[in-house]
Amino acid sequence: MSASAPKLFSLSRTTIIASNTFTQLVRMKVFYFLAAFAAIIIAANFFEMPYTEGPEARGERALTVLKSASFGAMTLFSTIFAIVATALLLPRDVEDRTLYTILAKPVPRLDYLLGKLLGVLMLIGISLLIMDILTVTMLHFRTNGIISEAMQSAHKMSLNQEQQDLWTKEILKQGPTWSLQVGVLAIFLKAGIIAALAMLISTFSSSTLFTVAISSLIYFIGHFQADARDYWVSQAEGGQVGLTKIMTGLLAVFFPDFQVFNIIDAVIIGETIALASLWKLIGLSVMYMAIYTILSWFVFSDKEF
Amino acid sequence: MKLTRKLFIVLLSLLVLGIAKMPFEQKLTEQLREQNLLNKPLNIETRERIGQTSAVVSLGGLRSIVAAMLNLRAHVHFENQQWYDLKDTIENVTTLQPRSPFYWESGGWHLAYNASIDFRHREDLPEARRRILWREFIHAGSDFMEKGSRLNPDNWRIKAQLAKLWADPHKIVDIPRAVEYLKDIGEIEGVLPYYPRQYMYLLTRTPGREKEALAEGQKLFHASEKNRLPTLLCCIFVLQNKLNTPESEAISFLELFGSNENGYKALSDFSARLEEYPQTGIAEKLKKLKSLLGE
């Protein structure tokens, strides 16, 4: 009886590889970073900006500083995890010879790559979730504290109930809102793209350092991509072909646009993201992740070790 | 297949997919910019001014952190009274965070109040130069806040601060200009009820706009009892006198003040405290009330 060929994709196989990858990363003691994150938000909570305006604007600013620091740290940690963890995985599996054991079994390489990527995404997702919970908790207490201080000032300023309610509403707008969760999702999506990209690079890279360096470079170039595209679009009508136009065109075509994820800044100052825009952002991110994963599979499919 | 050939195919695929995704990305970026969810890209000049590190961090989606840090730098300039440096720094802060009203408010306040007053009292400068700099920084603060108000049209605080500046008796008083900032402020969500009333008070003080002031005052009077503060009631009384409003259209004295005693007290305070307001008919009414109340 001949053994049947393994299915191209199996959810259970991918899930097993993903959970093993997650365990492998957790054993690298990555969650210790949470202590650093907690220190950052506690410091931001006690950090007092020099206030020069009236008491009615202070609460807004204090909460914005807290959110800026938290979201900044979330972006930083998730990007580092996405690049470094992904860059480490393939070389480590080769070094430990785990890769040979896995590929000797009827495990399609697509399952292996997807499992590795999902493992990294699980790590980033859980880390962001914990950071999000810490931020929201801190923000909740700080918002309540600020409302209580504001109401004391309101009594001194003889504001009536209606005015006090308006003031409270303005402070609450800067507190923990659903819109902030959209910001956290944007950070996750951005990290997901960079992780998929790092995986693509690691499939042909000769060293971890090379993968980290190139992924970081692409990460920064990705933040210029929108500028290059703007230039390219504005020049497109002119019809002239210059070196700058060609360069900006190539930059816009080859690199992902990370500037769209800067909606995080808008979220921090209390803006609300429309659902339609959010879906488009999710769609764009999934498209990038899918493209990079398929290309990774293409490079990795007959790679010999 | 050789790795070089594979990489060539990868690049070719990225090229084709990149061309396909570009219109979608461009449209999404434009939509997010229209909704004020994405800031415009930093220009080269700003990138140079804030320094390489800050520019890179800002591009990495952490503009709010860089803006907060630069705001600290602005505060140091304020403490050291380095007003031109402060002006440059707050401009960088607001370039990074144009949708954060408090940066516009505090920056405008630094320029129009702190810097202008400091120059006004600089003993090392000749009097004429002091006056020029005093005016220059009041205008700089106002221009700065006007820009902030244009970028944040739904923010009432910047408009209120601009109106306060141009109605400030210690600055360059320009009531008609102050009025324009408060126009339509009542339509903005969350505005403190004080400001629509303030708009009416400033209209009262603007020669030639008495009719509008009265209409606004009557609207506020009927809109809520909470608006019926002595200054508003006195303004309506004065305007009705000044415009010779027919009785059928006017709010009667007793409806305004509730009683002769309340009216007497409110009008006495108004005429004693608020000399910059029109006073038409107050002296006569007070005289009548005095004899009526037997004071």
CSV table of N, CA, C and O in Angstrom, one decimal, chain A residues 47 49-50 52-53 56 60-61 64 68 72 75 162-163 166 169-170 190 204 219-220 223-225 227 229-230 232-233 252-255 257 259-260 262-263 265-266 268-269 271-274 277 280-281 284 287-288 291-292 295 298-299 301-302, chain B residues 1 3 6-7 9-11 13-15 17-19 21-22 24-26 28-29 31-33 35-38 41 47 56 59-65 68 71-72 75 78 97 99-100 102-103 106 109-110 156-157 189-193 226:
chain,number,residue,atom,x,y,z
A,47,PHE,N,5.1,61.2,35.1
A,47,PHE,CA,5.8,62.3,34.4
A,47,PHE,C,4.9,63.5,34.2
A,47,PHE,O,3.8,63.4,33.7
A,49,MET,N,4.3,67.0,32.5
A,49,MET,CA,4.7,68.0,31.5
A,49,MET,C,4.6,69.4,32.1
A,49,MET,O,3.8,69.6,33.0
A,50,PRO,N,5.5,70.3,31.7
A,50,PRO,CA,5.4,71.6,32.3
A,50,PRO,C,4.1,72.3,31.7
A,50,PRO,O,4.0,72.5,30.5
A,52,THR,N,1.5,75.1,31.2
A,52,THR,CA,1.4,76.6,31.2
A,52,THR,C,0.0,77.0,30.9
A,52,THR,O,-0.3,78.2,30.9
A,53,GLU,N,-0.9,76.1,30.6
A,53,GLU,CA,-2.3,76.5,30.3
A,53,GLU,C,-3.2,76.3,31.5
A,53,GLU,O,-2.7,75.8,32.5
A,56,GLU,N,-8.2,73.4,32.6
A,56,GLU,CA,-9.2,72.6,31.8
A,56,GLU,C,-8.5,71.8,30.7
A,56,GLU,O,-9.1,71.0,30.1
A,60,GLU,N,-6.3,66.5,29.6
A,60,GLU,CA,-6.1,66.1,28.3
A,60,GLU,C,-4.7,65.8,27.9
A,60,GLU,O,-4.3,64.8,27.4
A,61,ARG,N,-3.8,66.7,28.4
A,61,ARG,CA,-2.4,66.6,28.0
A,61,ARG,C,-1.7,65.4,28.8
A,61,ARG,O,-1.0,64.6,28.2
A,64,THR,N,-2.7,62.2,27.2
A,64,THR,CA,-2.0,62.1,25.9
A,64,THR,C,-0.6,61.6,26.1
A,64,THR,O,-0.1,60.8,25.3
A,68,SER,N,0.9,58.3,24.6
A,68,SER,CA,2.0,58.4,23.7
A,68,SER,C,3.1,57.4,24.1
A,68,SER,O,3.7,56.7,23.3
A,72,GLY,N,4.0,54.2,22.1
A,72,GLY,CA,5.4,54.2,21.5
A,72,GLY,C,6.1,52.9,21.9
A,72,GLY,O,6.8,52.3,21.1
A,75,THR,N,4.8,49.9,20.0
A,75,THR,CA,5.2,49.9,18.6
A,75,THR,C,6.7,49.3,18.6
A,75,THR,O,7.0,48.5,17.8
A,162,GLU,N,-23.9,71.4,34.3
A,162,GLU,CA,-23.8,71.2,32.9
A,162,GLU,C,-22.4,71.4,32.4
A,162,GLU,O,-21.8,70.6,31.7
A,163,GLN,N,-21.7,72.4,33.0
A,163,GLN,CA,-20.3,72.7,32.6
A,163,GLN,C,-19.4,71.6,33.1
A,163,GLN,O,-18.5,71.2,32.4
A,166,LEU,N,-19.7,68.6,30.8
A,166,LEU,CA,-19.0,68.8,29.6
A,166,LEU,C,-17.5,68.5,29.8
A,166,LEU,O,-16.8,67.9,29.0
A,169,LYS,N,-16.8,64.9,30.2
A,169,LYS,CA,-16.9,64.2,28.9
A,169,LYS,C,-15.6,64.4,28.1
A,169,LYS,O,-15.2,63.5,27.4
A,170,GLU,N,-15.1,65.6,28.1
A,170,GLU,CA,-13.8,65.9,27.4
A,170,GLU,C,-12.7,65.1,27.9
A,170,GLU,O,-11.9,64.6,27.1
A,190,LYS,N,0.9,46.1,11.6
A,190,LYS,CA,2.2,46.6,11.1
A,190,LYS,C,3.3,45.5,11.5
A,190,LYS,O,4.1,45.2,10.6
A,204,PHE,N,16.2,33.3,2.2
A,204,PHE,CA,17.4,33.3,1.3
A,204,PHE,C,18.6,33.9,2.0
A,204,PHE,O,19.7,33.9,1.4
A,219,TYR,N,11.9,48.4,7.1
A,219,TYR,CA,11.0,49.0,8.0
A,219,TYR,C,11.0,50.6,7.9
A,219,TYR,O,10.0,51.2,7.8
A,220,PHE,N,12.2,51.1,7.9
A,220,PHE,CA,12.4,52.6,7.9
A,220,PHE,C,12.0,53.1,6.5
A,220,PHE,O,11.4,54.1,6.4
A,223,HIS,N,8.4,53.7,5.8
A,223,HIS,CA,7.8,54.9,6.3
A,223,HIS,C,8.1,56.1,5.4
A,223,HIS,O,7.5,57.2,5.6
A,224,PHE,N,8.9,56.0,4.4
A,224,PHE,CA,9.1,57.0,3.4
A,224,PHE,C,8.3,56.7,2.1
A,224,PHE,O,8.2,57.5,1.2
A,225,GLN,N,7.8,55.4,2.1
A,225,GLN,CA,7.2,55.0,0.8
A,225,GLN,C,6.1,55.9,0.4
A,225,GLN,O,6.0,56.2,-0.8
A,227,ASP,N,5.7,59.1,0.9
A,227,ASP,CA,6.3,60.3,0.4
A,227,ASP,C,6.7,60.1,-1.1
A,227,ASP,O,6.5,60.9,-2.0
A,229,ARG,N,5.7,57.8,-3.1
A,229,ARG,CA,4.5,57.6,-4.0
A,229,ARG,C,3.8,58.9,-4.3
A,229,ARG,O,3.4,59.1,-5.4
A,230,ASP,N,3.7,59.8,-3.3
A,230,ASP,CA,3.1,61.1,-3.5
A,230,ASP,C,3.9,61.8,-4.6
A,230,ASP,O,3.3,62.4,-5.5
A,232,TRP,N,5.8,60.5,-6.9
A,232,TRP,CA,5.6,59.8,-8.2
A,232,TRP,C,4.3,60.1,-8.8
A,232,TRP,O,4.2,60.4,-10.0
A,233,VAL,N,3.2,60.1,-8.0
A,233,VAL,CA,1.9,60.4,-8.5
A,233,VAL,C,1.8,61.9,-9.0
A,233,VAL,O,1.3,62.1,-10.1
A,252,ALA,N,8.1,53.1,-4.3
A,252,ALA,CA,6.7,53.0,-4.1
A,252,ALA,C,6.2,51.6,-4.4
A,252,ALA,O,5.3,51.1,-3.8
A,253,VAL,N,6.8,51.0,-5.4
A,253,VAL,CA,6.3,49.7,-5.9
A,253,VAL,C,6.8,48.5,-5.0
A,253,VAL,O,6.1,47.6,-4.6
A,254,PHE,N,8.1,48.6,-4.7
A,254,PHE,CA,8.7,47.4,-4.0
A,254,PHE,C,8.5,47.4,-2.5
A,254,PHE,O,8.6,46.3,-1.9
A,255,PHE,N,8.3,48.5,-1.9
A,255,PHE,CA,8.2,48.6,-0.4
A,255,PHE,C,6.8,48.7,0.1
A,255,PHE,O,6.0,49.3,-0.5
A,257,ASP,N,3.8,50.2,2.5
A,257,ASP,CA,3.6,51.5,3.0
A,257,ASP,C,3.3,51.4,4.5
A,257,ASP,O,2.2,50.9,4.9
A,259,GLN,N,3.4,54.1,6.5
A,259,GLN,CA,2.8,55.4,7.0
A,259,GLN,C,1.3,55.3,7.3
A,259,GLN,O,0.8,56.0,8.1
A,260,VAL,N,0.6,54.4,6.6
A,260,VAL,CA,-0.8,54.4,6.8
A,260,VAL,C,-1.1,53.9,8.3
A,260,VAL,O,-2.2,54.2,8.8
A,262,ASN,N,0.3,55.1,10.8
A,262,ASN,CA,0.5,56.2,11.7
A,262,ASN,C,-0.9,56.8,12.2
A,262,ASN,O,-0.9,57.8,12.8
A,263,ILE,N,-2.0,56.1,11.8
A,263,ILE,CA,-3.3,56.5,12.4
A,263,ILE,C,-3.2,56.4,13.9
A,263,ILE,O,-4.0,56.9,14.6
A,265,ASP,N,-1.2,57.9,15.8
A,265,ASP,CA,-1.1,59.2,16.3
A,265,ASP,C,-2.4,59.9,16.5
A,265,ASP,O,-2.7,60.6,17.5
A,266,ALA,N,-3.3,59.6,15.5
A,266,ALA,CA,-4.7,60.2,15.6
A,266,ALA,C,-5.5,59.5,16.8
A,266,ALA,O,-6.2,60.2,17.5
A,268,ILE,N,-4.2,58.4,19.5
A,268,ILE,CA,-3.7,58.9,20.8
A,268,ILE,C,-4.3,60.2,21.1
A,268,ILE,O,-4.6,60.5,22.3
A,269,ILE,N,-4.6,61.1,20.1
A,269,ILE,CA,-5.2,62.4,20.5
A,269,ILE,C,-6.8,62.3,20.5
A,269,ILE,O,-7.4,63.3,20.6
A,271,GLU,N,-9.0,60.7,18.3
A,271,GLU,CA,-9.8,60.7,17.1
A,271,GLU,C,-10.4,59.3,16.9
A,271,GLU,O,-9.8,58.3,17.4
A,272,THR,N,-11.5,59.2,16.2
A,272,THR,CA,-12.2,57.9,16.0
A,272,THR,C,-11.9,57.4,14.6
A,272,THR,O,-12.0,58.2,13.6
A,273,ILE,N,-11.6,56.2,14.4
A,273,ILE,CA,-11.3,55.6,13.1
A,273,ILE,C,-12.6,55.0,12.5
A,273,ILE,O,-13.2,54.2,13.1
A,274,ALA,N,-12.9,55.4,11.3
A,274,ALA,CA,-14.1,54.9,10.6
A,274,ALA,C,-13.9,53.4,10.3
A,274,ALA,O,-12.8,53.0,10.0
A,277,SER,N,-12.5,52.5,6.9
A,277,SER,CA,-11.0,52.7,6.8
A,277,SER,C,-10.3,51.6,7.5
A,277,SER,O,-9.2,51.1,7.0
A,280,LYS,N,-10.2,48.5,5.4
A,280,LYS,CA,-9.2,48.6,4.3
A,280,LYS,C,-7.8,48.4,4.8
A,280,LYS,O,-7.0,47.8,4.1
A,281,LEU,N,-7.6,48.9,6.0
A,281,LEU,CA,-6.2,48.7,6.6
A,281,LEU,C,-6.0,47.2,6.9
A,281,LEU,O,-4.9,46.7,6.6
A,284,LEU,N,-5.4,45.5,3.5
A,284,LEU,CA,-4.0,45.8,3.0
A,284,LEU,C,-3.0,45.0,3.7
A,284,LEU,O,-2.1,44.4,3.1
A,287,MET,N,-3.1,41.3,2.8
A,287,MET,CA,-2.6,41.2,1.4
A,287,MET,C,-1.1,41.1,1.5
A,287,MET,O,-0.4,40.2,0.9
A,288,TYR,N,-0.5,42.0,2.2
A,288,TYR,CA,1.0,42.0,2.3
A,288,TYR,C,1.5,40.7,2.9
A,288,TYR,O,2.5,40.1,2.4
A,291,ILE,N,1.2,37.9,0.4
A,291,ILE,CA,2.2,38.0,-0.6
A,291,ILE,C,3.5,37.5,-0.1
A,291,ILE,O,4.2,36.7,-0.7
A,292,TYR,N,4.0,38.1,1.0
A,292,TYR,CA,5.3,37.7,1.5
A,292,TYR,C,5.4,36.2,1.9
A,292,TYR,O,6.4,35.6,1.7
A,295,LEU,N,5.6,34.2,-1.3
A,295,LEU,CA,7.0,34.3,-1.9
A,295,LEU,C,8.0,33.6,-1.1
A,295,LEU,O,9.0,33.0,-1.6
A,298,PHE,N,7.8,30.0,-2.0
A,298,PHE,CA,8.4,29.8,-3.3
A,298,PHE,C,9.9,29.7,-3.2
A,298,PHE,O,10.5,28.8,-3.8
A,299,VAL,N,10.5,30.5,-2.4
A,299,VAL,CA,12.0,30.5,-2.2
A,299,VAL,C,12.4,29.2,-1.4
A,299,VAL,O,13.4,28.6,-1.7
A,301,SER,N,10.7,26.4,-1.0
A,301,SER,CA,10.1,25.1,-1.4
A,301,SER,C,11.1,24.0,-1.7
A,301,SER,O,10.9,22.9,-1.4
A,302,ASP,N,12.2,24.4,-2.4
A,302,ASP,CA,13.1,23.3,-2.7
A,302,ASP,C,14.5,23.7,-2.2
A,302,ASP,O,15.5,23.3,-2.8
B,1,MET,N,15.7,24.9,-8.9
B,1,MET,CA,15.9,26.2,-9.5
B,1,MET,C,16.9,27.0,-8.7
B,1,MET,O,17.0,26.9,-7.5
B,3,LEU,N,19.0,29.9,-6.8
B,3,LEU,CA,18.5,30.9,-5.9
B,3,LEU,C,18.4,32.3,-6.6
B,3,LEU,O,17.5,33.0,-6.5
B,6,LYS,N,15.4,32.4,-8.6
B,6,LYS,CA,14.2,32.6,-7.7
B,6,LYS,C,14.1,34.0,-7.2
B,6,LYS,O,13.0,34.5,-7.2
B,7,LEU,N,15.2,34.6,-6.9
B,7,LEU,CA,15.1,36.0,-6.4
B,7,LEU,C,14.7,36.9,-7.5
B,7,LEU,O,13.9,37.9,-7.2
B,9,ILE,N,12.6,36.1,-9.8
B,9,ILE,CA,11.1,35.9,-9.9
B,9,ILE,C,10.4,36.6,-8.7
B,9,ILE,O,9.4,37.3,-8.9
B,10,VAL,N,11.0,36.6,-7.6
B,10,VAL,CA,10.5,37.2,-6.4
B,10,VAL,C,10.4,38.7,-6.7
B,10,VAL,O,9.3,39.4,-6.4
B,11,LEU,N,11.5,39.3,-7.2
B,11,LEU,CA,11.5,40.8,-7.4
B,11,LEU,C,10.4,41.1,-8.5
B,11,LEU,O,9.8,42.1,-8.4
B,13,SER,N,7.7,39.5,-9.2
B,13,SER,CA,6.4,39.4,-8.5
B,13,SER,C,6.1,40.6,-7.7
B,13,SER,O,5.0,41.2,-7.8
B,14,LEU,N,7.1,41.1,-6.9
B,14,LEU,CA,6.9,42.3,-6.1
B,14,LEU,C,6.6,43.5,-7.0
B,14,LEU,O,5.8,44.4,-6.6
B,15,LEU,N,7.3,43.5,-8.1
B,15,LEU,CA,7.1,44.7,-9.0
B,15,LEU,C,5.6,44.7,-9.6
B,15,LEU,O,4.9,45.7,-9.5
B,17,LEU,N,2.9,43.1,-8.3
B,17,LEU,CA,2.0,43.3,-7.3
B,17,LEU,C,2.0,44.7,-6.7
B,17,LEU,O,1.0,45.3,-6.3
B,18,GLY,N,3.3,45.3,-6.7
B,18,GLY,CA,3.4,46.6,-6.3
B,18,GLY,C,2.7,47.6,-7.1
B,18,GLY,O,2.1,48.6,-6.6
B,19,ILE,N,2.8,47.4,-8.5
B,19,ILE,CA,2.0,48.3,-9.4
B,19,ILE,C,0.5,48.1,-9.2
B,19,ILE,O,-0.2,49.1,-9.2
B,21,LYS,N,-1.0,47.3,-6.3
B,21,LYS,CA,-1.5,47.8,-5.0
B,21,LYS,C,-1.4,49.3,-4.9
B,21,LYS,O,-2.0,49.9,-4.1
B,22,MET,N,-0.5,49.9,-5.7
B,22,MET,CA,-0.3,51.3,-5.6
B,22,MET,C,-1.5,52.2,-5.6
B,22,MET,O,-1.7,53.1,-4.7
B,24,PHE,N,-4.5,51.5,-4.8
B,24,PHE,CA,-5.3,51.3,-3.5
B,24,PHE,C,-4.7,52.0,-2.4
B,24,PHE,O,-5.3,52.7,-1.6
B,25,GLU,N,-3.3,51.9,-2.3
B,25,GLU,CA,-2.6,52.5,-1.1
B,25,GLU,C,-2.7,54.0,-1.2
B,25,GLU,O,-3.0,54.7,-0.2
B,26,GLN,N,-2.6,54.5,-2.4
B,26,GLN,CA,-2.7,56.0,-2.6
B,26,GLN,C,-4.1,56.5,-2.2
B,26,GLN,O,-4.2,57.5,-1.5
B,28,LEU,N,-6.2,55.0,-0.1
B,28,LEU,CA,-6.4,54.9,1.3
B,28,LEU,C,-5.7,56.0,2.1
B,28,LEU,O,-6.3,56.6,3.0
B,29,THR,N,-4.5,56.3,1.6
B,29,THR,CA,-3.7,57.4,2.3
B,29,THR,C,-4.5,58.7,2.1
B,29,THR,O,-4.7,59.5,3.1
B,31,GLN,N,-7.7,59.1,1.7
B,31,GLN,CA,-8.9,59.1,2.5
B,31,GLN,C,-8.6,59.4,4.0
B,31,GLN,O,-9.3,60.2,4.7
B,32,LEU,N,-7.5,58.7,4.5
B,32,LEU,CA,-7.1,58.9,5.9
B,32,LEU,C,-6.7,60.3,6.1
B,32,LEU,O,-6.9,60.9,7.2
B,33,ARG,N,-6.0,61.0,5.1
B,33,ARG,CA,-5.6,62.4,5.3
B,33,ARG,C,-6.8,63.3,5.3
B,33,ARG,O,-6.9,64.2,6.1
B,35,GLN,N,-9.7,62.5,6.4
B,35,GLN,CA,-10.4,62.3,7.7
B,35,GLN,C,-9.6,62.8,8.8
B,35,GLN,O,-9.9,62.6,10.0
B,36,ASN,N,-8.4,63.5,8.5
B,36,ASN,CA,-7.5,64.0,9.5
B,36,ASN,C,-7.0,62.9,10.4
B,36,ASN,O,-6.6,63.1,11.6
B,37,LEU,N,-6.9,61.7,9.9
B,37,LEU,CA,-6.3,60.6,10.7
B,37,LEU,C,-4.9,60.3,10.4
B,37,LEU,O,-4.1,59.7,11.1
B,38,LEU,N,-4.4,60.9,9.3
B,38,LEU,CA,-3.0,60.8,8.9
B,38,LEU,C,-2.5,62.2,8.7
B,38,LEU,O,-3.1,63.0,8.1
B,41,PRO,N,3.0,64.3,5.2
B,41,PRO,CA,4.4,63.9,5.5
B,41,PRO,C,5.3,65.1,5.9
B,41,PRO,O,4.9,66.2,5.5
B,47,ARG,N,12.3,68.2,8.9
B,47,ARG,CA,13.2,67.0,9.3
B,47,ARG,C,14.5,67.5,9.7
B,47,ARG,O,15.1,67.0,10.6
B,56,VAL,N,13.6,60.4,12.3
B,56,VAL,CA,13.4,58.9,12.0
B,56,VAL,C,12.3,58.4,13.0
B,56,VAL,O,11.4,57.6,12.6
B,59,LEU,N,9.0,59.4,11.8
B,59,LEU,CA,8.5,58.6,10.6
B,59,LEU,C,8.1,57.2,11.0
B,59,LEU,O,7.3,56.6,10.4
B,60,GLY,N,8.7,56.7,12.1
B,60,GLY,CA,8.4,55.4,12.6
B,60,GLY,C,7.0,55.4,13.3
B,60,GLY,O,6.7,54.4,14.0
B,61,GLY,N,6.2,56.4,13.2
B,61,GLY,CA,4.9,56.4,13.8
B,61,GLY,C,4.9,56.8,15.2
B,61,GLY,O,3.9,56.6,15.9
B,62,LEU,N,5.9,57.5,15.7
B,62,LEU,CA,5.9,57.9,17.1
B,62,LEU,C,6.0,59.5,17.1
B,62,LEU,O,6.7,60.0,17.9
B,63,ARG,N,5.3,60.1,16.3
B,63,ARG,CA,5.3,61.6,16.2
B,63,ARG,C,4.9,62.2,17.6
B,63,ARG,O,5.4,63.2,18.0
B,64,SER,N,3.9,61.5,18.2
B,64,SER,CA,3.4,62.1,19.5
B,64,SER,C,4.5,62.2,20.6
B,64,SER,O,4.6,63.2,21.3
B,65,ILE,N,5.4,61.2,20.6
B,65,ILE,CA,6.5,61.2,21.6
B,65,ILE,C,7.4,62.3,21.3
B,65,ILE,O,7.8,63.1,22.1
B,68,ALA,N,6.0,65.6,22.2
B,68,ALA,CA,6.0,65.8,23.6
B,68,ALA,C,7.4,66.2,24.1
B,68,ALA,O,7.5,67.1,24.9
B,71,ASN,N,8.1,69.7,23.0
B,71,ASN,CA,7.4,70.6,23.9
B,71,ASN,C,8.1,70.9,25.2
B,71,ASN,O,8.1,72.0,25.7
B,72,LEU,N,8.8,69.9,25.6
B,72,LEU,CA,9.7,70.1,26.8
B,72,LEU,C,10.8,71.1,26.5
B,72,LEU,O,11.1,72.0,27.3
B,75,HIS,N,9.5,74.5,26.6
B,75,HIS,CA,9.4,75.0,27.9
B,75,HIS,C,10.7,75.5,28.5
B,75,HIS,O,10.7,76.5,29.2
B,78,PHE,N,11.2,78.8,27.1
B,78,PHE,CA,10.3,79.8,27.8
B,78,PHE,C,10.9,80.2,29.1
B,78,PHE,O,11.0,81.4,29.4
B,97,GLN,N,2.3,67.5,15.2
B,97,GLN,CA,1.0,67.1,15.8
B,97,GLN,C,0.0,68.3,15.5
B,97,GLN,O,-0.4,68.9,16.5
B,99,ARG,N,-3.0,68.2,14.9
B,99,ARG,CA,-4.4,68.0,15.4
B,99,ARG,C,-4.4,67.9,16.9
B,99,ARG,O,-5.4,67.4,17.4
B,100,SER,N,-3.4,68.4,17.5
B,100,SER,CA,-3.4,68.4,19.0
B,100,SER,C,-3.6,69.9,19.4
B,100,SER,O,-2.7,70.7,19.5
B,102,PHE,N,-4.0,71.5,22.1
B,102,PHE,CA,-3.3,72.1,23.3
B,102,PHE,C,-1.9,72.6,22.9
B,102,PHE,O,-1.4,73.6,23.5
B,103,TYR,N,-1.3,72.1,21.9
B,103,TYR,CA,0.0,72.6,21.5
B,103,TYR,C,-0.2,74.0,20.8
B,103,TYR,O,0.6,74.9,21.0
B,106,SER,N,-1.1,76.4,23.8
B,106,SER,CA,0.0,76.8,24.7
B,106,SER,C,1.0,77.6,23.9
B,106,SER,O,1.6,78.6,24.4
B,109,TRP,N,-0.2,81.1,23.4
B,109,TRP,CA,-0.2,81.8,24.7
B,109,TRP,C,1.2,82.3,25.0
B,109,TRP,O,1.4,83.4,25.4
B,110,HIS,N,2.2,81.4,24.8
B,110,HIS,CA,3.6,81.8,25.0
B,110,HIS,C,4.0,83.0,24.2
B,110,HIS,O,4.6,84.0,24.7
B,156,TRP,N,-13.2,74.6,20.0
B,156,TRP,CA,-13.6,75.9,20.5
B,156,TRP,C,-12.6,76.6,21.3
B,156,TRP,O,-12.6,77.8,21.4
B,157,ARG,N,-11.7,75.8,22.0
B,157,ARG,CA,-10.8,76.5,22.9
B,157,ARG,C,-9.8,77.5,22.2
B,157,ARG,O,-9.5,78.5,22.8
B,189,GLU,N,-19.7,71.3,19.4
B,189,GLU,CA,-20.1,70.4,20.4
B,189,GLU,C,-19.1,70.5,21.6
B,189,GLU,O,-17.9,70.6,21.4
B,190,GLY,N,-19.7,70.6,22.8
B,190,GLY,CA,-18.9,70.6,24.0
B,190,GLY,C,-18.5,72.0,24.5
B,190,GLY,O,-17.8,72.1,25.5
B,191,VAL,N,-18.9,73.0,23.7
B,191,VAL,CA,-18.4,74.4,24.1
B,191,VAL,C,-19.0,74.8,25.5
B,191,VAL,O,-20.2,74.5,25.7
B,192,LEU,N,-18.3,75.4,26.3
B,192,LEU,CA,-18.8,75.9,27.6
B,192,LEU,C,-19.8,77.0,27.3
B,192,LEU,O,-19.6,77.8,26.4
B,193,PRO,N,-21.0,77.0,28.0
B,193,PRO,CA,-22.1,77.9,27.7
B,193,PRO,C,-21.6,79.4,27.8
B,193,PRO,O,-22.3,80.3,27.3
B,226,LYS,N,-30.5,79.4,32.4
B,226,LYS,CA,-29.1,79.4,32.9
B,226,LYS,C,-28.3,80.6,32.2
B,226,LYS,O,-27.3,81.0,32.7
